[in-house]
Amino acid sequence: MSDLGNILKKEVRELLTPATIIPVIVMAFVFGGMGHMIGGVIEEAKEKPVIGIIDEDNSILSGIVTGVLNHGAEVVYSPTDGADIPEALEHVEEEGGAALLVIPPDFSENIYENRHGVVRIHWIMKGAGMMDSIPSQVVDALVQVVNQEISRTLVGEDSPVNPDVAVSPITKSETTVFKGREMEGISPGTISGMLSSQSITIPIIMMLIIMMAGGTVITSMGMEKENKTLETLLTLPVKRNSIVIGKIVGSAIVGLVMAAIYMVGFGYYMQSFQSAEINLADFGLALGPQDYLLVGLSLFVTLLAGLSLCMVLGTFAKNYKSAQTLMLPVTFLAVIPMFLIMFKDFDTLPAVLRIILFAIPFSHPMMAIRTLMFDDYLLVLSGIAYVVIFAAIMVAVVAWIFRTDRLLTGGTRTRGISKFLRGFLGRGPFHRRL
Amino acid sequence: MLAVEVKDLVKDFGSIRAVDGASFDVHEGEIFGLIGPNGAGKTTILRIVSTLLQINSGSVKVLGHDVVKEADQVRRLISYLPEDAGAYKNLTGRAYLEFIARFFGGGNEIKKIIERGVEIANLGERIDDRVDTYSKGMTRRLLVGRALMTEPKLAILDEPTSGLDVTNAREIREIIKKSVKRETTVLLSSHNMLEVEFLCERIALINRGGIVEEGNAPELKKRYRADNLEEVFVKVVS
């Protein structure tokens, strides 16, 4: 074997260990699964939006409106005679529709009398994620097409309407129904845009806190083992619980400080995208003191759960290098909910993704503010209860590990994997040391 | 009372038996050496005595306290110095000693413990420098200072001079000898048989997890008609 080959073989043996391979394999599988599921969501978004139309005008111009909408959307409700709006909305919502468009009786009359024809749109908003507003954006685009078609008709028949109306003959009157709340004069896109601070900023803050604090815990464990200071610490007259709690709380403080520094800059960055034109509180979308208390509680228990999980992972760290590798699963668990929550609401995700999102403890504080704005206390409270149970299990596992040899000797259960890798690469650095 | 009482100790790591029925006693106020080749089980025994590892069978007592059932009481009596141990690199030598001292007392007691640590480490002004600027010998002196400053009833020292040059190794040995005068019993391990002969009043030879011979150096040399402990060991294991 050449010198280069010899060195190459040694490098591969040194670097390709179970600790480095397993997280990457798991990540590849989960990313593949995520891609498949998100791909399904995107395909769903590409489908024609489902709508209902009530034409109370029954004129040539309203016929253009229904014609364009029938072509560009799947119309599931279109009564020939008069209809009750709440009943129609219920029907469209049951069919998974995005909007009910009502063409009032004076629609064409208004246009021919030089007033804009009004199309009343009752939006049925399902979620506040970026991808949740796609159907409403498609319907919005169809309304623009309607506008152009009517304009073309007016110009083509030489109607004596004034140029302003001829160029843009219709306007929208919007009402959005979201989670049982009716908000007049606002579209799903606007609501989604205004909630973007919750959709983007909160998940990013959470992700940063978890990664910073979690990284500190795992690295601290790796460094303690590498420097053999852990052995000394464990023989001192100090309770194991004090060591565990000291590490968790110390790391939480460091993580919070580091995340706060990051967020000062990020906050300025996000401010540049926000508009002050609409205040969500005017639509009843504001948090009360008890809501903030729940958000704080959710954040606290999640941090506790996350750091306990990191402590468990930290016990696998043999040194600083392996500690860095062990951060991968934590990073991954923080990134999955961040992206999912940015794009979709919990309620609008497929069932499998909903289960995954709920099972990842980091999801809950990321979702809490948006969920509480719409008074969905059940999701927040059940999330807190779940995270408390998760944290308790993790703390119990850490406490158990600290009472066993596992912390100093490492496990023996990876021997099967090591044996497999030895067979694959030849005898390498996997043999255990006493 | 015996400082350490090890009876039929067995310790397995998975399918590997690291300690195989070892038994020995350490008397109060003596320096007792466990000697044997690498992988013989010395470190495992010291870690068990230090309450770090669980045992599969047998028993280990430190000054009458069981290391498994009464680990908290044992930790108040002992001080353990692992082989190749380090200190927290971002702390100064003095701050490191203070961190440890705070587990053993309060108020003036802490000051006295730190002063003893500084005296034993004998690092001069460098005691106020960060640990990551220390040489290996200086770090070891700091750690020996840390291990002995609390005047433990039992000091457990794993290869205390391993990797040190002649001068540093000699200084560490002197420090250990002095500590016994302060009523500290010392249980140490080494594969350097000459060092053990110089330091220890009694020794146990360990091989493949079991104690194969025990006694004081002159007695063992006489029994096996050997010039030094190395020869004794070779004769015992062959």
XYZ file of C-alpha atoms in Angstrom:
672
model
C 0.000 0.000 0.000
C 1.332 3.469 -0.878
C 2.100 6.060 1.806
C -0.883 8.090 0.672
C -3.146 5.052 0.831
C -1.834 4.191 4.272
C -2.502 7.701 5.580
C -5.896 7.770 3.882
C -6.911 4.499 5.515
C -5.796 5.759 8.928
C -7.740 9.027 8.519
C -10.922 7.200 7.531
C -10.585 4.830 10.489
C -10.044 7.738 12.884
C -12.890 9.857 11.592
C -15.484 7.231 10.720
C -16.698 6.225 14.152
C -20.205 5.267 15.305
C -20.447 8.656 17.035
C -19.914 10.465 13.738
C -21.836 8.139 11.435
C -25.045 7.463 13.342
C -26.228 11.099 13.671
C -25.558 11.698 9.988
C -27.448 8.545 8.944
C -30.371 9.485 11.191
C -30.352 13.027 9.802
C -30.307 11.749 6.229
C -33.311 9.516 6.893
C -35.283 12.184 8.714
C -34.461 14.832 6.107
C -35.576 12.411 3.386
C -38.832 11.784 5.239
C -39.320 15.492 5.850
C -38.660 16.300 2.185
C -41.245 13.725 1.138
C -43.838 15.135 3.490
C -43.123 18.795 2.714
C -43.185 17.908 -1.000
C -46.706 16.580 -0.417
C -47.695 19.842 1.232
C -46.275 21.851 -1.700
C -48.131 19.680 -4.224
C -51.296 20.269 -2.232
C -50.660 24.016 -2.400
C -50.259 23.836 -6.196
C -53.746 22.380 -6.631
C -56.604 24.636 -7.689
C -58.048 26.512 -4.701
C -61.468 25.395 -3.548
C -64.043 28.182 -3.435
C -67.733 28.955 -3.350
C -69.478 31.601 -5.502
C -72.764 33.324 -4.890
C -73.842 35.341 -7.908
C -76.661 37.666 -6.832
C -76.266 39.866 -9.912
C -76.712 37.358 -12.729
C -75.466 39.828 -15.345
C -72.988 39.592 -18.229
C -70.245 41.084 -16.068
C -70.940 38.769 -13.134
C -70.871 35.945 -15.671
C -67.310 36.947 -16.560
C -66.425 36.744 -12.859
C -67.923 33.269 -12.420
C -66.404 32.127 -15.721
C -62.854 33.084 -14.715
C -63.283 31.636 -11.235
C -64.763 28.377 -12.561
C -61.753 28.062 -14.866
C -59.063 28.834 -12.274
C -60.568 27.301 -9.168
C -62.567 24.328 -8.034
C -65.990 25.717 -7.295
C -67.756 23.547 -4.725
C -70.696 25.829 -4.002
C -72.599 27.848 -6.569
C -76.344 28.144 -5.911
C -78.552 29.332 -8.742
C -80.944 31.170 -6.472
C -80.314 33.227 -3.298
C -78.203 31.783 -0.515
C -77.569 32.339 3.154
C -73.950 33.492 3.687
C -73.227 31.680 6.991
C -74.684 28.480 5.576
C -72.656 28.895 2.388
C -69.485 29.546 4.365
C -70.045 26.435 6.423
C -70.512 24.389 3.260
C -67.354 25.744 1.619
C -65.356 25.219 4.812
C -66.537 21.626 5.021
C -65.272 21.115 1.481
C -61.862 22.470 2.507
C -62.425 25.736 0.663
C -60.343 28.887 0.876
C -62.982 31.533 0.164
C -66.573 32.341 -0.579
C -66.963 35.073 -3.187
C -70.221 36.985 -3.285
C -71.171 39.096 -6.299
C -73.850 41.512 -4.991
C -76.989 42.433 -7.023
C -75.706 45.914 -7.860
C -72.305 44.698 -9.147
C -72.689 45.524 -12.873
C -74.985 48.484 -12.229
C -72.282 50.130 -10.154
C -69.677 49.599 -12.850
C -71.855 51.036 -15.611
C -72.590 54.016 -13.357
C -68.887 54.745 -12.987
C -68.512 53.166 -9.566
C -66.327 50.215 -8.806
C -68.101 46.893 -8.689
C -67.554 45.267 -5.324
C -66.767 41.579 -4.904
C -67.271 40.502 -1.309
C -64.718 37.877 -0.334
C -65.182 35.820 2.801
C -61.785 34.242 3.376
C -61.585 30.962 5.237
C -58.111 31.048 6.745
C -56.788 27.739 8.020
C -53.344 28.617 9.276
C -50.936 31.522 9.686
C -47.868 29.865 8.207
C -46.283 31.107 4.995
C -47.692 28.206 2.963
C -51.137 28.406 4.532
C -51.911 31.627 2.657
C -51.053 30.149 -0.770
C -54.706 29.270 -1.696
C -55.839 32.787 -0.805
C -53.001 34.223 -2.883
C -54.167 32.130 -5.846
C -57.750 33.369 -5.398
C -56.389 36.926 -5.146
C -54.569 36.401 -8.440
C -57.818 35.115 -10.007
C -59.609 38.275 -8.872
C -56.928 40.268 -10.694
C -57.633 38.219 -13.817
C -61.344 38.959 -13.379
C -60.479 42.648 -13.157
C -58.561 42.484 -16.441
C -61.298 40.484 -18.198
C -64.065 42.918 -17.205
C -61.834 45.832 -18.168
C -61.238 44.240 -21.576
C -65.003 43.709 -21.996
C -65.790 47.315 -21.090
C -63.196 48.660 -23.503
C -64.314 46.217 -26.208
C -67.959 47.250 -26.061
C -67.086 50.958 -25.945
C -68.896 51.459 -22.671
C -69.149 55.061 -21.592
C -67.481 54.376 -18.220
C -64.792 56.702 -17.040
C -61.182 55.541 -17.571
C -60.510 54.942 -13.864
C -63.305 52.399 -13.607
C -62.539 50.950 -17.048
C -58.927 50.223 -16.059
C -59.806 48.729 -12.653
C -63.525 48.031 -12.540
C -63.712 45.926 -9.384
C -62.713 46.241 -5.746
C -62.689 43.699 -2.975
C -64.478 43.830 0.347
C -62.716 41.316 2.543
C -63.653 39.469 5.696
C -61.432 36.737 7.103
C -62.645 33.908 9.255
C -59.816 32.275 11.206
C -60.202 29.839 14.059
C -63.817 30.908 14.664
C -62.984 34.612 14.680
C -64.371 36.970 12.002
C -62.123 39.885 11.092
C -63.485 42.521 8.746
C -61.376 44.458 6.259
C -58.327 42.229 6.429
C -57.014 39.433 4.207
C -55.234 36.189 5.200
C -52.049 37.474 3.550
C -52.066 40.575 5.754
C -52.738 38.547 8.893
C -50.044 36.059 7.945
C -47.624 38.920 7.249
C -48.364 40.567 10.560
C -47.927 37.280 12.386
C -44.583 36.746 10.681
C -42.802 38.054 13.769
C -44.315 35.113 15.625
C -43.827 32.756 12.671
C -40.155 33.557 12.163
C -38.691 35.430 15.106
C -39.939 33.234 17.948
C -38.834 29.924 16.356
C -35.417 31.425 15.590
C -35.031 32.749 19.149
C -35.951 29.328 20.522
C -33.596 27.567 18.139
C -30.738 29.869 19.141
C -31.382 29.452 22.863
C -31.521 25.673 22.563
C -28.430 25.454 20.401
C -26.401 27.864 22.512
C -27.388 26.437 25.899
C -27.449 22.836 24.697
C -24.075 23.230 23.043
C -22.662 24.599 26.276
C -23.912 21.587 28.267
C -22.613 18.983 25.832
C -19.287 20.744 25.352
C -18.901 21.166 29.093
C -19.358 17.412 29.576
C -16.925 16.656 26.756
C -14.319 19.030 28.192
C -14.743 17.625 31.710
C -14.071 14.148 30.376
C -11.191 15.235 28.130
C -9.463 17.059 30.989
C -10.413 14.346 33.490
C -11.864 16.991 35.768
C -15.138 15.071 35.915
C -13.495 12.221 37.822
C -12.257 14.665 40.432
C -15.646 16.389 40.627
C -17.471 13.106 41.167
C -15.277 12.172 44.139
C -15.875 15.468 45.952
C -18.419 15.652 48.791
C -21.080 17.164 46.561
C -24.433 15.661 45.648
C -24.810 14.345 42.082
C -28.016 16.389 41.749
C -26.058 19.576 42.533
C -23.621 18.772 39.726
C -26.450 18.053 37.264
C -28.530 21.111 38.229
C -25.426 23.337 38.347
C -24.502 22.326 34.833
C -28.035 22.737 33.479
C -28.690 26.126 35.094
C -25.183 27.421 34.315
C -25.590 26.443 30.679
C -29.073 27.953 30.545
C -27.691 31.300 31.773
C -24.815 31.232 29.264
C -27.183 30.148 26.475
C -29.698 32.889 27.278
C -26.992 35.569 27.387
C -25.535 34.429 24.066
C -28.962 34.169 22.434
C -29.896 37.628 23.758
C -26.776 39.138 22.150
C -27.638 37.453 18.842
C -31.250 38.579 19.053
C -30.403 42.262 19.552
C -28.934 42.281 16.047
C -31.618 40.001 14.657
C -34.370 42.163 16.175
C -33.100 45.216 14.275
C -32.948 43.120 11.124
C -36.570 41.948 11.525
C -37.855 45.456 12.314
C -36.925 46.549 8.812
C -39.557 44.148 7.414
C -42.427 45.141 9.661
C -45.125 47.628 8.852
C -47.069 49.580 11.453
C -50.134 50.082 9.250
C -52.230 47.401 10.903
C -52.391 46.640 14.588
C -53.358 43.032 15.258
C -54.725 44.027 18.668
C -57.534 45.868 16.804
C -58.669 42.461 15.596
C -58.475 40.898 19.044
C -55.150 39.247 18.278
C -53.247 40.212 21.407
C -51.925 38.346 24.416
C -53.115 38.894 27.967
C -50.967 38.568 31.120
C -52.011 34.933 31.609
C -50.968 34.205 28.006
C -47.494 35.644 28.607
C -47.286 33.549 31.766
C -48.044 30.426 29.745
C -45.481 31.379 27.090
C -42.857 31.888 29.819
C -43.782 28.578 31.419
C -43.598 26.793 28.080
C -40.185 28.342 27.403
C -38.861 27.439 30.854
C -39.949 23.789 30.834
C -38.708 23.398 27.261
C -35.311 24.795 28.171
C -35.183 22.395 31.107
C -36.190 19.490 28.863
C -33.718 20.502 26.138
C -30.809 20.877 28.530
C -31.617 17.594 30.242
C -31.618 15.930 26.831
C -28.256 17.583 26.137
C -26.938 16.284 29.463
C -27.935 12.780 28.426
C -26.152 13.270 25.098
C -23.227 14.886 26.898
C -22.611 11.674 28.816
C -21.740 10.076 25.465
C -19.137 12.772 24.749
C -15.606 11.545 25.224
C -13.921 14.826 24.381
C -14.499 18.251 22.801
C -14.599 16.831 19.266
C -17.223 14.194 19.979
C -19.241 16.814 21.900
C -19.488 18.869 18.707
C -20.798 15.826 16.823
C -23.381 15.159 19.508
C -24.827 18.630 18.961
C -26.126 17.481 15.565
C -29.258 15.711 16.815
C -30.123 18.671 19.046
C -29.619 21.131 16.201
C -31.776 18.952 14.036
C -34.544 18.738 16.632
C -34.504 22.541 16.898
C -34.462 23.158 13.148
C -37.349 20.797 12.193
C -40.053 22.614 14.186
C -38.584 25.984 13.253
C -39.123 25.336 9.527
C -42.452 23.570 9.937
C -43.884 26.405 12.037
C -42.592 29.030 9.625
C -44.385 27.390 6.720
C -47.512 25.871 8.214
C -49.775 26.082 11.220
C -50.007 23.058 13.503
C -53.669 22.585 12.508
C -52.968 22.571 8.774
C -50.113 20.039 8.810
C -50.612 16.414 7.768
C -51.235 14.109 10.743
C -47.742 12.538 10.664
C -46.021 15.933 10.750
C -48.369 17.038 13.530
C -47.325 14.034 15.619
C -43.620 14.734 14.927
C -44.065 18.424 15.746
C -45.863 17.671 19.008
C -43.297 15.022 19.988
C -40.374 17.444 19.616
C -40.399 19.426 22.871
C -38.798 22.475 21.255
C -41.912 22.991 19.075
C -44.180 24.060 21.905
C -42.751 27.463 22.867
C -42.258 28.154 19.143
C -45.999 27.686 18.586
C -47.224 29.124 21.892
C -47.660 32.825 21.032
C -49.443 32.253 17.735
C -51.635 29.588 19.279
C -52.556 31.716 22.305
C -53.511 34.650 20.078
C -56.366 32.480 18.866
C -57.177 31.205 22.370
C -56.167 27.614 21.607
C -55.299 26.844 25.233
C -55.665 23.100 24.815
C -52.649 22.802 22.510
C -50.484 25.038 24.721
C -51.446 23.371 28.001
C -51.135 19.847 26.614
C -47.776 20.879 25.147
C -46.557 22.132 28.523
C -47.752 18.921 30.206
C -45.973 16.812 27.585
C -42.722 18.788 27.899
C -42.834 18.532 31.711
C -43.147 14.743 31.405
C -40.344 14.685 28.809
C -38.107 16.817 31.072
C -38.853 14.631 34.094
C -37.896 11.511 32.142
C -34.686 13.143 30.880
C -33.701 14.373 34.370
C -34.376 10.861 35.733
C -32.193 9.387 32.973
C -29.386 11.871 33.725
C -29.623 11.181 37.449
C -29.494 7.440 36.719
C -26.475 7.839 34.429
C -24.668 9.870 37.093
C -25.192 7.016 39.539
C -23.772 4.396 37.163
C -20.378 3.699 35.593
C -21.741 4.887 32.236
C -20.403 8.394 32.742
C -16.768 7.331 33.019
C -16.556 4.052 31.181
C -18.908 4.658 28.272
C -21.512 2.134 27.197
C -20.906 -1.357 25.997
C -23.938 -1.437 23.756
C -22.171 0.135 20.774
C -19.979 -2.937 20.500
C -22.274 -4.441 17.870
C -21.858 -1.357 15.701
C -18.120 -1.228 16.391
C -17.828 -4.891 15.431
C -19.652 -4.207 12.191
C -17.399 -1.232 11.421
C -14.293 -3.225 12.293
C -15.404 -5.859 9.854
C -15.972 -3.135 7.296
C -12.739 -1.198 7.814
C -10.454 -3.638 9.524
C -9.449 -3.341 13.192
C -9.345 0.339 13.977
C -9.777 2.632 16.922
C -13.058 1.069 17.988
C -11.722 -1.428 20.483
C -12.692 -0.498 23.984
C -10.216 0.708 26.546
C -10.486 -0.141 30.178
C -9.411 0.542 62.146
C -8.359 -0.277 58.605
C -8.167 2.644 56.220
C -9.151 0.461 53.266
C -10.572 -3.035 53.342
C -11.024 -4.764 49.971
C -12.583 -8.257 50.005
C -13.082 -10.577 47.008
C -13.634 -7.619 44.703
C -14.962 -8.395 41.228
C -15.575 -5.814 38.533
C -16.722 -6.558 34.991
C -16.963 -4.235 32.003
C -19.386 -6.100 29.795
C -17.755 -9.444 29.096
C -14.327 -8.296 30.276
C -13.357 -9.005 33.891
C -11.166 -6.096 35.001
C -10.870 -7.064 38.677
C -11.018 -10.731 39.583
C -11.461 -11.412 43.296
C -8.904 -8.900 44.621
C -8.474 -8.640 48.407
C -6.105 -6.434 50.414
C -6.053 -4.100 53.430
C -4.470 -0.687 53.924
C -3.627 0.367 57.490
C -4.170 3.878 58.762
C -1.211 6.211 58.335
C 0.717 4.088 55.834
C 1.601 4.538 52.176
C 0.315 1.489 50.358
C 1.222 0.804 46.749
C -0.632 -1.203 44.127
C 1.857 -2.203 41.489
C 1.396 -4.038 38.268
C 1.557 -3.723 34.506
C -0.775 -1.591 32.401
C -4.261 -3.101 32.256
C -3.769 -5.127 35.442
C -6.773 -3.441 37.117
C -5.015 -0.858 39.308
C -6.987 2.143 38.068
C -10.260 0.221 38.244
C -9.634 -0.658 41.906
C -8.703 2.946 42.747
C -11.827 4.220 40.967
C -13.959 1.784 42.976
C -12.354 2.892 46.257
C -12.997 6.494 45.142
C -16.758 5.736 44.719
C -16.594 6.312 40.963
C -17.436 2.785 39.834
C -19.975 0.227 40.985
C -18.862 -3.293 41.880
C -20.143 -6.660 40.681
C -19.375 -8.563 43.872
C -17.234 -8.416 46.985
C -16.934 -5.394 49.228
C -14.806 -2.292 49.692
C -14.750 -0.251 52.892
C -13.007 3.028 53.620
C -12.533 3.629 57.359
C -15.464 1.314 57.981
C -17.788 2.901 55.385
C -19.019 0.844 52.456
C -18.090 2.620 49.203
C -21.360 1.653 47.524
C -23.891 2.057 50.333
C -22.196 5.001 52.082
C -20.610 6.773 49.125
C -21.408 10.254 50.492
C -19.610 9.554 53.799
C -16.638 8.055 51.938
C -16.316 11.145 49.728
C -15.884 13.314 52.835
C -12.895 11.204 53.872
C -11.035 10.755 50.616
C -9.215 12.742 47.960
C -8.639 11.200 44.547
C -5.993 12.170 42.026
C -6.660 10.496 38.646
C -3.830 9.607 36.286
C -3.189 12.411 33.749
C -5.848 14.564 35.416
C -6.236 18.183 34.426
C -7.655 21.289 36.046
C -10.115 23.869 34.700
C -7.978 25.682 32.175
C -9.679 29.067 32.373
C -9.083 29.339 36.123
C -5.874 30.433 37.804
C -4.149 27.875 40.020
C -5.366 29.689 43.135
C -8.956 29.954 41.832
C -8.941 26.225 41.113
C -7.811 25.452 44.665
C -10.503 27.812 45.981
C -13.191 26.093 43.868
C -12.281 22.735 45.404
C -11.791 24.139 48.933
C -15.351 25.496 48.992
C -16.674 21.930 49.071
C -14.788 21.266 52.300
C -15.457 24.230 54.552
C -16.514 27.825 54.961
C -15.049 31.145 56.118
C -11.523 30.935 57.535
C -11.372 27.197 56.946
C -11.409 27.823 53.173
C -8.474 30.242 53.497
C -6.472 27.700 55.494
C -7.161 24.938 52.970
C -6.117 27.185 50.065
C -2.933 28.227 51.886
C -2.053 24.574 52.412
C -2.729 23.875 48.727
C -0.545 26.786 47.623
C 2.226 25.611 49.951
C 2.104 21.994 48.731
C 1.921 22.981 45.035
C 4.865 25.341 45.571
C 4.316 27.203 42.304
C 5.441 30.608 43.616
C 3.903 33.551 41.791
C 2.688 31.280 39.000
C -0.143 30.123 41.296
C -1.989 33.253 40.113
C -1.549 32.435 36.428
C -4.102 30.573 34.382
C -3.824 26.790 34.418
C -3.567 26.595 30.617
C -0.168 28.333 30.855
C 1.263 25.620 33.153
C 3.715 22.915 32.125
C 2.793 19.281 32.783
C 4.936 19.222 35.935
C 3.353 22.417 37.263
C -0.149 21.108 36.608
C 0.688 17.885 38.444
C 2.049 19.830 41.420
C -1.132 21.902 41.507
C -3.232 18.745 41.436
C -1.219 17.071 44.167
C -1.679 20.284 46.175
C -5.403 20.051 45.477
C -5.533 16.398 46.515
C -3.663 16.856 49.806
C -4.682 20.378 50.913
C -7.888 19.133 52.547
C -5.851 16.762 54.740
C -7.961 13.791 53.700
C -8.033 10.658 55.809
C -7.255 8.735 52.636
C -5.458 10.076 49.570
C -5.892 7.892 46.484
C -3.215 8.681 43.933
C -3.247 7.027 40.513
C 0.216 7.037 38.943
C 1.137 10.285 40.716
C 4.425 10.818 38.859
C 3.435 9.370 35.503
C 4.931 11.314 32.596
C 7.004 13.637 34.801
C 10.733 14.263 34.518
C 13.115 13.140 37.254
C 13.094 16.464 39.121
C 9.334 16.879 39.121
C 8.765 13.206 39.986
C 11.137 13.512 42.935
C 9.379 16.625 44.222
C 6.001 14.911 44.028
C 7.347 11.911 45.956
C 8.672 14.214 48.677
C 5.289 15.914 48.948
C 3.549 12.549 49.295
C 5.984 11.414 52.000
C 5.383 14.620 53.974
C 1.590 14.236 53.740
C 1.665 10.995 55.742
C 3.094 12.945 58.662
C -0.177 14.930 58.582
C -2.135 11.738 59.384
C -3.142 10.991 55.807
C -3.158 7.404 54.605
C -2.028 7.066 50.993
C -3.164 4.427 48.533
C -1.280 4.814 45.278
C -0.811 2.893 42.087
C 2.196 2.747 39.858
C 3.848 0.588 37.278
C 7.162 2.138 38.312
C 8.353 -0.444 40.801
C 11.423 1.497 41.873
C 9.259 4.451 42.799
C 6.933 2.238 44.820
C 9.878 0.656 46.610
C 11.075 4.126 47.581
C 7.671 5.432 48.692
C 5.559 2.617 50.065
C 5.648 0.873 53.381
C 3.629 -2.023 52.034
C 2.748 -3.099 48.527
C 0.419 -5.428 46.670
C 1.381 -6.895 43.315
C -1.550 -7.034 40.939
C -1.818 -9.006 37.729
C -4.868 -9.749 35.539
C -7.238 -8.249 38.077
C -6.047 -10.228 41.084
C -3.615 -9.593 43.946
C -0.788 -12.052 43.440
C 1.468 -11.041 46.352
C 1.456 -8.624 49.281
C 3.994 -7.425 51.857
C 6.763 -4.880 52.381
C 9.524 -4.497 49.819
C 12.487 -5.949 51.800
C 10.379 -8.929 52.871
C 9.250 -9.684 49.307
C 12.755 -9.326 47.893
C 14.017 -11.717 50.525
C 11.203 -14.191 49.947
C 11.828 -14.317 46.187
C 15.609 -13.846 46.403
C 15.418 -10.800 44.146
C 17.411 -7.570 43.940
C 14.401 -5.372 43.308
C 10.609 -5.453 43.014
C 10.761 -5.795 39.250
C 12.434 -9.163 39.673
C 9.936 -10.101 42.375
C 7.069 -9.318 40.053
C 8.533 -11.341 37.184
C 9.058 -14.330 39.472
C 5.563 -14.062 40.961
C 3.722 -13.910 37.649
C 5.838 -16.562 35.980
